[in-house]
Coordinates of N, CA and C in Angstrom, one line a residue:
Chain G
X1 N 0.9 -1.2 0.0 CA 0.0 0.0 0.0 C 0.9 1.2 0.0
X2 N 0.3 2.6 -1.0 CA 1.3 3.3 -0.8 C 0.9 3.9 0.3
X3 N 2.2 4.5 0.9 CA 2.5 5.8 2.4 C 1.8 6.7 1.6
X4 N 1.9 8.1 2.7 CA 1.6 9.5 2.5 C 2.6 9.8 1.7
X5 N 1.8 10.9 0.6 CA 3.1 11.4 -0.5 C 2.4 13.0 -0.2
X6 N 3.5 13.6 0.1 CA 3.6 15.2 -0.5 C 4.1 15.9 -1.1
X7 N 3.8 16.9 -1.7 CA 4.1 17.7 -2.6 C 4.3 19.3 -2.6
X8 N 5.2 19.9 -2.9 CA 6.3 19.4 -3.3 C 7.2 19.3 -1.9
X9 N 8.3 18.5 -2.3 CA 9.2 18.1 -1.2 C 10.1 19.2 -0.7
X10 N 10.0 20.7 -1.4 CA 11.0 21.4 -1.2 C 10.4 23.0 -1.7
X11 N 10.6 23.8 -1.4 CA 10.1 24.9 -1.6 C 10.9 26.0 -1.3
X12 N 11.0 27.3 -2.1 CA 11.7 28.2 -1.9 C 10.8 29.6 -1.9
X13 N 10.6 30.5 -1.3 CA 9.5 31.7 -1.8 C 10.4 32.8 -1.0
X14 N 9.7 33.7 -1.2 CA 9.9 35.4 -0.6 C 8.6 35.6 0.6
X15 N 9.5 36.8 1.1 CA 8.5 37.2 1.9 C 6.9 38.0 1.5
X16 N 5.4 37.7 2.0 CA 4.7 38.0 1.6 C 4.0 37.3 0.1
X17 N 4.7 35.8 -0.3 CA 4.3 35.2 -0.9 C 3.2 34.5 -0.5
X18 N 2.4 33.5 -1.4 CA 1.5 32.8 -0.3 C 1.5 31.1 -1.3
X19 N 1.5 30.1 -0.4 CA 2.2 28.8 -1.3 C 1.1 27.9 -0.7
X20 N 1.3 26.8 -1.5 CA 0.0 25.9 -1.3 C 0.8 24.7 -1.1
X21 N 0.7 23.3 -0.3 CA 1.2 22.6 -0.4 C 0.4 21.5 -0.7
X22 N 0.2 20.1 -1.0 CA -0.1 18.9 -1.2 C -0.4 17.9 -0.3
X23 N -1.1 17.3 -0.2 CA -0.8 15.7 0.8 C -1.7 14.6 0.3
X24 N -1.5 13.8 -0.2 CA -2.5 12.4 -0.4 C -2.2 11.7 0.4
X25 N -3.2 11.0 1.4 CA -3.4 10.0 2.4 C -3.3 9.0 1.5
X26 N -2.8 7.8 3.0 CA -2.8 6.2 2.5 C -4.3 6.4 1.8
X27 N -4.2 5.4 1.2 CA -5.2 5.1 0.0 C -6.9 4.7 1.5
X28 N -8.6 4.9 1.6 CA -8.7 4.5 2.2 C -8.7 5.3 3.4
X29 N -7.6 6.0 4.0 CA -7.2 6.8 5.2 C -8.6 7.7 4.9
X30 N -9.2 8.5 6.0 CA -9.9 9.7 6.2 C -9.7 10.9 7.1
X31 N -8.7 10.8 7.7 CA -8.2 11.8 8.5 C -7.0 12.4 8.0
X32 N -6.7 13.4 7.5 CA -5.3 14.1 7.6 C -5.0 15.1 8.5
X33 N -3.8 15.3 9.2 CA -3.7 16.1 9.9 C -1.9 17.2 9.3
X34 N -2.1 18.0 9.5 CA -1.0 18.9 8.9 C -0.1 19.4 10.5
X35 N 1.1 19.6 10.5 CA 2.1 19.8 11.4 C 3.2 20.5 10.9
X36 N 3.9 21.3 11.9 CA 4.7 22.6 11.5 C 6.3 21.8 12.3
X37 N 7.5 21.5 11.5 CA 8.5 21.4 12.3 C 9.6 22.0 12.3
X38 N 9.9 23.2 13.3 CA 11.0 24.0 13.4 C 11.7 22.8 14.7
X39 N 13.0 23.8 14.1 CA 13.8 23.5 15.3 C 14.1 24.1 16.8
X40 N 13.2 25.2 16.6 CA 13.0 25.9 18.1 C 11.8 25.1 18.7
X41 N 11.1 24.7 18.0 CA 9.1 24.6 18.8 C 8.9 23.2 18.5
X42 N 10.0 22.1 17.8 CA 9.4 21.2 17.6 C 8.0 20.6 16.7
X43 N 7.7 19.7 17.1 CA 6.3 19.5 16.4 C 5.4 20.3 16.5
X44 N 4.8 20.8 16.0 CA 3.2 21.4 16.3 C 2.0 21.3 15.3
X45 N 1.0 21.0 16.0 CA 0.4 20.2 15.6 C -1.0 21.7 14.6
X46 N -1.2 21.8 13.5 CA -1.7 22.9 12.6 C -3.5 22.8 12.8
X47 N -4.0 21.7 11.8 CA -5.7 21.2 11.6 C -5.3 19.9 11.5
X48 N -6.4 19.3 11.6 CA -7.0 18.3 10.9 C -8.2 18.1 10.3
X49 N -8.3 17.4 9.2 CA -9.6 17.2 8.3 C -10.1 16.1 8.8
X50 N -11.0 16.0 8.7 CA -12.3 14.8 8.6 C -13.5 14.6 7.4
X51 N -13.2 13.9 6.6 CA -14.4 14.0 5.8 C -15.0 15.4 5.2
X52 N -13.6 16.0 4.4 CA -13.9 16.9 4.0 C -13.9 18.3 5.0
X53 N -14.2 18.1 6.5 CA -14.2 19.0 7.6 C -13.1 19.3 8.8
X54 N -12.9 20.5 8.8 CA -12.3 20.6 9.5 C -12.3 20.5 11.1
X55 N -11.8 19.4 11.5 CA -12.1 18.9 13.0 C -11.5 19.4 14.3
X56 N -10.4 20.5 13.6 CA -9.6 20.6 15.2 C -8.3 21.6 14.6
X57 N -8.1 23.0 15.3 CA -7.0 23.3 14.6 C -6.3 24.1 15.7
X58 N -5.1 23.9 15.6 CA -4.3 24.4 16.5 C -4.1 25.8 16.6
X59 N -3.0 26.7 17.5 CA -2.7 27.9 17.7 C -1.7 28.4 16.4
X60 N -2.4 28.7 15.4 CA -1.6 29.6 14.5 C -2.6 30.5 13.8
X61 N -1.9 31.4 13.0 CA -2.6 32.7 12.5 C -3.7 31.9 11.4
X62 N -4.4 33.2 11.4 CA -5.5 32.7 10.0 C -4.8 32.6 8.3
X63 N -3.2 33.0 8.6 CA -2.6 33.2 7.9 C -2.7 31.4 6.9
X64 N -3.0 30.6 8.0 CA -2.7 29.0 7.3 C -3.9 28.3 7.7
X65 N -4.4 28.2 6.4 CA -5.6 27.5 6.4 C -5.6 26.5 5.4
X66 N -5.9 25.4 5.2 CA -6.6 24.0 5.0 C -7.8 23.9 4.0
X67 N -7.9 22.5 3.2 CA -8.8 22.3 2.7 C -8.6 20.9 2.6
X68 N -10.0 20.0 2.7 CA -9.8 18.4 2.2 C -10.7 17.9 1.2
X69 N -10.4 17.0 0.1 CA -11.3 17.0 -0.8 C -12.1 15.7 -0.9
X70 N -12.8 15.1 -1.8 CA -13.7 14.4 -1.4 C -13.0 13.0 -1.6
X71 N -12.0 13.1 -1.7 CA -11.0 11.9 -2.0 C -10.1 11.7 -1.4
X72 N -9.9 12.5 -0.2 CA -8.8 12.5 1.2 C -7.9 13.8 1.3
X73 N -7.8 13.8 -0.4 CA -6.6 14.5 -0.6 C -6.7 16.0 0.3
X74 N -5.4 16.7 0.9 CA -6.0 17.8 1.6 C -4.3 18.6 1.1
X75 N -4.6 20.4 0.8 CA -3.8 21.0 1.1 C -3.8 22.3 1.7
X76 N -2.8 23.1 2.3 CA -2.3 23.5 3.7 C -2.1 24.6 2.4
X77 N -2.4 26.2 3.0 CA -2.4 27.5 2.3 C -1.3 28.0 3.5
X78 N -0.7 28.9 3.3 CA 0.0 29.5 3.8 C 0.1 31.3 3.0
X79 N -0.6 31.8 3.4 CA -1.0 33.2 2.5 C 0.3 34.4 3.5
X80 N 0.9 35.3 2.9 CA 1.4 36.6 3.2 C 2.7 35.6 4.1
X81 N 3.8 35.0 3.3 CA 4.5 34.1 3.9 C 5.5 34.8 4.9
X82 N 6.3 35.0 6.0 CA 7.2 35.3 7.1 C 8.3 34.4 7.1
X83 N 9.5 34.9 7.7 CA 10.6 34.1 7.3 C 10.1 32.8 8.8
X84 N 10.0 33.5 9.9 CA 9.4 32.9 10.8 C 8.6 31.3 10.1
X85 N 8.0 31.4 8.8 CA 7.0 30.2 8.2 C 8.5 29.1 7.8
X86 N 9.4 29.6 8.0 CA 10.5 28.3 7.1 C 10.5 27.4 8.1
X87 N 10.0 26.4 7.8 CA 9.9 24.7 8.5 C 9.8 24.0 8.0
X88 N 9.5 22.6 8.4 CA 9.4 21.3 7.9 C 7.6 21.2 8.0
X89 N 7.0 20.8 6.8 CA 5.1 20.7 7.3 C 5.1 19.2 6.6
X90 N 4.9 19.2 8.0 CA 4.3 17.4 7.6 C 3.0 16.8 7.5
X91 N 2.3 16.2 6.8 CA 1.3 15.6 6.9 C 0.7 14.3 7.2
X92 N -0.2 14.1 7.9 CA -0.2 12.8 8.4 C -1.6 11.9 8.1
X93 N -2.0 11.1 7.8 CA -2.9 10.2 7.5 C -3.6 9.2 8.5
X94 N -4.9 9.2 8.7 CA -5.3 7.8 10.1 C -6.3 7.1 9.1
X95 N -7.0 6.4 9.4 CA -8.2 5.6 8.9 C -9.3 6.6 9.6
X96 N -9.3 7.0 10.5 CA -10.3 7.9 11.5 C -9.9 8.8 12.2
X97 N -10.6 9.6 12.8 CA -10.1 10.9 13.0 C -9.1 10.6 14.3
X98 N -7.5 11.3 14.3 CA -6.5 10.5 15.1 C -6.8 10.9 16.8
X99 N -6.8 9.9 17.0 CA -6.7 9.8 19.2 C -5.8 8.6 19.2
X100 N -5.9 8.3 20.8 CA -5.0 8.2 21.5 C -4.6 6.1 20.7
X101 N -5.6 5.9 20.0 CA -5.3 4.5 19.5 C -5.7 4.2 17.7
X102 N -5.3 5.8 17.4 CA -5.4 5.7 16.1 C -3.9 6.2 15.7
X103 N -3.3 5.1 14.7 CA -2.1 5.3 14.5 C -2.2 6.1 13.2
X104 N -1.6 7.1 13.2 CA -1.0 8.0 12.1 C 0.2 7.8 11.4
X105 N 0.1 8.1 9.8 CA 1.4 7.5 9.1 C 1.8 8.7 8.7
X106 N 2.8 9.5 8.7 CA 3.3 10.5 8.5 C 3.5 11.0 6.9
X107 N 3.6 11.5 6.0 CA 5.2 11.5 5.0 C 6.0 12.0 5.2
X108 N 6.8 12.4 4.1 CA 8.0 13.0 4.2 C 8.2 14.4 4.6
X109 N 7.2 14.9 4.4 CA 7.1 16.6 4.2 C 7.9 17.3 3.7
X110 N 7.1 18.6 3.4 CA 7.6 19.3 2.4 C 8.5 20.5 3.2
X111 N 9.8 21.0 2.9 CA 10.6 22.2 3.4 C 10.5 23.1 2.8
X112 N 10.1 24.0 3.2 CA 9.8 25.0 3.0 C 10.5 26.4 3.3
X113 N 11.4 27.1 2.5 CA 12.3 27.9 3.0 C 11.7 29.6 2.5
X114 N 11.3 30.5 3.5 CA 11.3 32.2 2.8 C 12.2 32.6 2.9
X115 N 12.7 33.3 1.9 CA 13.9 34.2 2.0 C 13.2 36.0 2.2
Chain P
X1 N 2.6 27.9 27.2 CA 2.5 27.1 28.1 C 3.0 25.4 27.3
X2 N 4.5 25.1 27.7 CA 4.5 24.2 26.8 C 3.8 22.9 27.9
X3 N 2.9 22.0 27.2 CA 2.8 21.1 28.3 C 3.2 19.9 28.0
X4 N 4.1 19.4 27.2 CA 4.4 18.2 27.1 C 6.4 18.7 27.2
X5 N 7.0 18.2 28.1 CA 8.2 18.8 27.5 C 9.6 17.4 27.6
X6 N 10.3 17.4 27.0 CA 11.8 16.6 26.9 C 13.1 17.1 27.1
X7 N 13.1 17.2 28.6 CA 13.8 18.0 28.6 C 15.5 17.7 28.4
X8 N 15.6 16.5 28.1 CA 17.2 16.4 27.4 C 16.8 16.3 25.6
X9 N 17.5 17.5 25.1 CA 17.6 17.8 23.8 C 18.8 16.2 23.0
X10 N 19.5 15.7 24.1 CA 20.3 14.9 23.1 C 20.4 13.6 24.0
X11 N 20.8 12.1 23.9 CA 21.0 11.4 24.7 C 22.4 10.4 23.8
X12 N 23.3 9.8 24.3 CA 23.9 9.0 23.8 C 24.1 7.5 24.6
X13 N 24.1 6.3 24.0 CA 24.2 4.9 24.4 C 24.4 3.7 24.1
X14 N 25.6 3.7 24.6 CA 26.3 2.5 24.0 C 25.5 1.3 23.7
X15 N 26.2 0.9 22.3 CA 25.2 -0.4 22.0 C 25.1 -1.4 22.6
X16 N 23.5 -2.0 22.7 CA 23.5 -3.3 23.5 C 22.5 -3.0 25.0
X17 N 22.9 -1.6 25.4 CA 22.4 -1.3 26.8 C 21.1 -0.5 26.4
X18 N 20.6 0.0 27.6 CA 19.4 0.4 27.7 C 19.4 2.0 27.7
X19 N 18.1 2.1 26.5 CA 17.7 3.9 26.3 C 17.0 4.1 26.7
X20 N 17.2 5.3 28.2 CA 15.5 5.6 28.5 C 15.5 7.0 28.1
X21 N 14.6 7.5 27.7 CA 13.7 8.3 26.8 C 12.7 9.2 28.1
X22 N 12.6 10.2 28.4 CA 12.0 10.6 29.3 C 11.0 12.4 28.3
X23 N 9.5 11.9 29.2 CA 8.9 13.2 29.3 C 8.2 13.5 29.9
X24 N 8.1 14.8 30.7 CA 7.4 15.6 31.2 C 5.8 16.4 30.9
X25 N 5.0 15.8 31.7 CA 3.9 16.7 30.8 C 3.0 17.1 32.2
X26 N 2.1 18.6 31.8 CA 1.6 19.0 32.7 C -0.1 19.1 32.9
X27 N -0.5 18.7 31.8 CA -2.1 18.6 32.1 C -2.3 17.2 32.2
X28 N -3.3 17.0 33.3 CA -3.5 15.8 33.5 C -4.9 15.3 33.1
X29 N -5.5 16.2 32.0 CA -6.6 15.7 31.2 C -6.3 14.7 30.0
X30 N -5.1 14.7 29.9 CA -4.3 13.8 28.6 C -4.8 12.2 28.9
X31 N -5.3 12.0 28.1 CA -5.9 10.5 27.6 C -4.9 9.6 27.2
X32 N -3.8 10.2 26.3 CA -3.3 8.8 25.9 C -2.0 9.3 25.7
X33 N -0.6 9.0 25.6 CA 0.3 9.2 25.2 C 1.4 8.2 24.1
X34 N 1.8 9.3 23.5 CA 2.3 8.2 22.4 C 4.0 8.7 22.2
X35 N 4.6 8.2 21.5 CA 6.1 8.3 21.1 C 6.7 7.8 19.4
X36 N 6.9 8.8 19.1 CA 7.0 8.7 17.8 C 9.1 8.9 17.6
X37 N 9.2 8.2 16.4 CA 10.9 8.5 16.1 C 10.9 8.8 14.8
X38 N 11.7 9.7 14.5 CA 12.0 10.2 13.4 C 13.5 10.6 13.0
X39 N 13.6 10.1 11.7 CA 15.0 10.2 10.9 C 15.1 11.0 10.4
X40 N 16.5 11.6 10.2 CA 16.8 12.9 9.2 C 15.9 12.8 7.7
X41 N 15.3 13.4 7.4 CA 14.4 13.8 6.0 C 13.4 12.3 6.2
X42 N 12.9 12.6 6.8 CA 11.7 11.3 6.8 C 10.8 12.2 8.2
X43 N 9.1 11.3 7.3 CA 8.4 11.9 8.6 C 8.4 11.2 9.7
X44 N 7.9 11.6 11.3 CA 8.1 10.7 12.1 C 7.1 9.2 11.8
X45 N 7.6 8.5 12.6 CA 6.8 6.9 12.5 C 6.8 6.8 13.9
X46 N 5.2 6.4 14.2 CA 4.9 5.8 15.3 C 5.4 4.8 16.1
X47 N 5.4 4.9 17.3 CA 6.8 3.7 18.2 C 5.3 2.6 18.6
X48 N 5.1 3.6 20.1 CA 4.3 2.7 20.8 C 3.2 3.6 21.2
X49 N 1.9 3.2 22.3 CA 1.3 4.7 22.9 C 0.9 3.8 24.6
X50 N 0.4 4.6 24.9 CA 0.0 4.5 26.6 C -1.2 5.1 26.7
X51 N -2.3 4.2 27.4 CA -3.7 5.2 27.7 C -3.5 5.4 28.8
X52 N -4.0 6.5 29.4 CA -3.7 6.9 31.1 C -4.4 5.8 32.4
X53 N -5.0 5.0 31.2 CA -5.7 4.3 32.7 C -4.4 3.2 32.8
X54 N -3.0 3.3 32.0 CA -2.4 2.1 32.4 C -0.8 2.8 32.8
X55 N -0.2 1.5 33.1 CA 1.0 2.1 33.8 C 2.2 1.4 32.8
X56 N 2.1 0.7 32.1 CA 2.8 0.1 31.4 C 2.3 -0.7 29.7
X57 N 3.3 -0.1 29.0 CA 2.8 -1.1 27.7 C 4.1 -1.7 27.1
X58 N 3.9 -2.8 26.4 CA 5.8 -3.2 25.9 C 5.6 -3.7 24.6
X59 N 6.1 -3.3 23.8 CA 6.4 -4.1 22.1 C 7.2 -4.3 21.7
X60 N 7.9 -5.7 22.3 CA 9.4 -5.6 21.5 C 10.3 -5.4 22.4
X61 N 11.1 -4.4 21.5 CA 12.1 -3.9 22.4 C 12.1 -2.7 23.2
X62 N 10.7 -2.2 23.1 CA 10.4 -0.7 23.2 C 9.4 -0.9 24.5
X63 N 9.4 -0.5 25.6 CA 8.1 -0.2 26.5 C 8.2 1.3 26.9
X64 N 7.2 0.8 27.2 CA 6.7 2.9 28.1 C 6.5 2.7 29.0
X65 N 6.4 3.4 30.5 CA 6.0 3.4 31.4 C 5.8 4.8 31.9
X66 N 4.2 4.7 32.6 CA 3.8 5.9 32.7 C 3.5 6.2 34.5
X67 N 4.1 7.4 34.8 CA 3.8 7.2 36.3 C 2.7 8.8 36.3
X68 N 1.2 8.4 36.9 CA 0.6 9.5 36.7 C 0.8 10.1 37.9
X69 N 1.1 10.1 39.1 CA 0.9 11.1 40.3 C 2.8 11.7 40.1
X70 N 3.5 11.5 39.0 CA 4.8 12.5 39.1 C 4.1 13.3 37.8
X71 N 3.4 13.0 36.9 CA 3.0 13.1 35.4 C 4.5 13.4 34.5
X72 N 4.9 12.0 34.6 CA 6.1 11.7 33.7 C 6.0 10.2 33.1
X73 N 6.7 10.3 32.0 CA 6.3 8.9 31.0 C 7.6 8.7 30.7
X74 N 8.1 7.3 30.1 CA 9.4 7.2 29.7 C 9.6 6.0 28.9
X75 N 10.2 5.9 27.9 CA 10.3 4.9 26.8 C 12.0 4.4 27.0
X76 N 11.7 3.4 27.0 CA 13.2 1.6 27.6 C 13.3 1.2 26.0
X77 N 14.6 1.5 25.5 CA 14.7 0.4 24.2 C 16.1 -0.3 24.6
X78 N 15.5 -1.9 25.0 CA 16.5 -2.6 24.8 C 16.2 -3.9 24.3
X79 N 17.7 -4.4 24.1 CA 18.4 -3.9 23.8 C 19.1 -2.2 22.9
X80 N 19.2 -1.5 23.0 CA 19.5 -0.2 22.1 C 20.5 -1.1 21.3
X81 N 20.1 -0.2 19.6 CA 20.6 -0.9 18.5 C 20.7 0.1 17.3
X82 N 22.1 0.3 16.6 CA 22.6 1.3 15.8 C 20.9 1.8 15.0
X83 N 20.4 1.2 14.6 CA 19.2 1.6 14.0 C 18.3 2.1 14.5
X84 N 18.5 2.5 16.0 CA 17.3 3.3 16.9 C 17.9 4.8 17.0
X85 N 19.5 5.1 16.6 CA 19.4 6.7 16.2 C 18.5 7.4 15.2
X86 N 17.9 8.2 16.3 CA 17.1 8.5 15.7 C 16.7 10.1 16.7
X87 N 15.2 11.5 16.1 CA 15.1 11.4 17.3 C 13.6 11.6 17.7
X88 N 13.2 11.0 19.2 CA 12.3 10.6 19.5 C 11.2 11.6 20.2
X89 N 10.4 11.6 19.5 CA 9.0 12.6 20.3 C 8.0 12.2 21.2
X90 N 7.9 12.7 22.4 CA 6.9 11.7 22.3 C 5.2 12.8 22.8
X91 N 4.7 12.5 22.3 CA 3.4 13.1 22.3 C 2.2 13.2 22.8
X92 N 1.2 13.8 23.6 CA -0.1 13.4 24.0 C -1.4 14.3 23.6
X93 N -2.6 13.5 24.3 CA -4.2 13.4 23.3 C -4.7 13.7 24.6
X94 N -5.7 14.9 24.5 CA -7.0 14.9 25.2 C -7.9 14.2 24.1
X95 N -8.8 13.2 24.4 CA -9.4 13.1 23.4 C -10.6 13.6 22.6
X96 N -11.2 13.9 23.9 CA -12.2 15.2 23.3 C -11.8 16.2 22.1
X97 N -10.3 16.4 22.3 CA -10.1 17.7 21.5 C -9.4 17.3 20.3
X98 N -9.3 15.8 20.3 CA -8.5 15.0 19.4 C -7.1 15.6 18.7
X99 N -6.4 16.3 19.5 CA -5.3 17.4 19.0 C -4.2 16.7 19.9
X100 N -3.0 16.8 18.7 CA -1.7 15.9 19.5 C -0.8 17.2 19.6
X101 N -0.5 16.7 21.4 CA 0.7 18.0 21.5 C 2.0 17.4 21.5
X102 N 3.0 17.6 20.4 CA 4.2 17.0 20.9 C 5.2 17.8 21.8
X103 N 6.3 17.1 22.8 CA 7.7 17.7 23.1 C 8.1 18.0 22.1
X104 N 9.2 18.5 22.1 CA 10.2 19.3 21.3 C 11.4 17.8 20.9
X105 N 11.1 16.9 21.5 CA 12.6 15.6 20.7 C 13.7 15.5 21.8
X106 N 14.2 14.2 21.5 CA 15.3 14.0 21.9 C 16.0 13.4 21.0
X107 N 17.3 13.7 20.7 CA 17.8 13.3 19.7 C 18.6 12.0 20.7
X108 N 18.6 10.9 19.8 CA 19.3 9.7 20.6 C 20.2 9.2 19.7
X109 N 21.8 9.1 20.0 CA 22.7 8.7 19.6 C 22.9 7.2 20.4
X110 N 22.9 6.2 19.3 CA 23.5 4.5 19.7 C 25.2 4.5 19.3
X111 N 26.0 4.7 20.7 CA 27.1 5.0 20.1 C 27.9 2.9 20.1
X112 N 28.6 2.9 19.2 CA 29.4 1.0 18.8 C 29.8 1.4 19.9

């Protein structure tokens, strides 16, 4: 079965740009959830989708918002970009919306650097 | 208010012996706890998890053990084995709110 694939794996923009990123869930999966990884803050955890809905979204600006489509697929907006935005955004996939015994499969995620 | 924290950024351990993995966390509405490891350019991958009603879980070579009246949890890999550098987060769930908070990592070096 394939893993989570995202797109693109690497990214370069300016400040005040605004970038869209990718994620397709395991094939099947219904939950994606999106995560921000610096090296000061570690993981942080962004939204999650549910069946097209948004179920839960963490402490960040309105600047980054989400969409999921009727086929799992979900991608992460990032509008008026800040150098502060250069991280690692990971995306993660469950069969159901993820708790404490719902295993999540990560991908690779995409780096994302503003200059 | 961070509430999940790790507070050694790096750990190193000779092969063969035992890695313990430690985190701190401060709300005690947390349902379940989990521990994920992650490799340079790869996303993290799920280890093991803990629900609060238990004090121990084991898979392998990997257990957790959760003490709730210190509210500290801690992951045992042994034997430790060149392939467990890596580094390790480990994470927790209110479930109501179905939102994962992770620590910030420990990076764990398996030194020959």
């Amino acid at each position: 079965k394939a893993g989570v694939t995202q797109t693109p794996r690497y990214l370069i923009k300016t400040r005040g740009q605004q970038v869209t990123l990718s994620c397709s869930p395991i094939s099947g999966h219904r939950s994606v959830s999106w995560y921000q990884q610096t090296p000061g803050q570690g993981l942080q955890f962004l939204f999650e989708y549910f069946s097209e809905t948004q179920r839960n979204k963490g402490n960040f600006p309105g600047r980054f918002s989400g969409r999921q489509f009727s086929n799992s697929r979900s991608e992460m907006n990032v509008s008026t970009l800040e150098l502060g935005d250069s991280a690692l955004y990971l995306c993660a996939s469950s069969l159901n919306v993820a708790g404490g015994q719902e295993t999540q499969y990560f991908g690779p995620g995409t780096r994302l650097l503003v200059l | 208010d961070q509430q999940v924290k790790q507070n050694s950024p790096s750990l190193s351990v000779q092969e063969g012996r035992i890695s313990i993995l430690n985190c701190d966390y401060t709300n005690s509405m947390f349902d379940y706890f989990l521990w994920y490891k992650k490799y340079p350019a790869e996303g993290p991958t799920f280890l093991i998890s803990i629900s609060s009603i238990k004090d121990k879980n084991e898979d392998g070579r990997f257990t957790v053990f959760l003490n709730k009246s210190a509210k500290h949890l801690s992951l045992h890999i042994v034997p430790s084995q060149p392939g467990d550098s890596a580094v390790y987060f480990c994470a927790a769930i209110v479930n109501r709110d179905d939102k994962i908070i992770f620590g910030k990592g420990t990076r764990l070096h398996i030194l020959p």
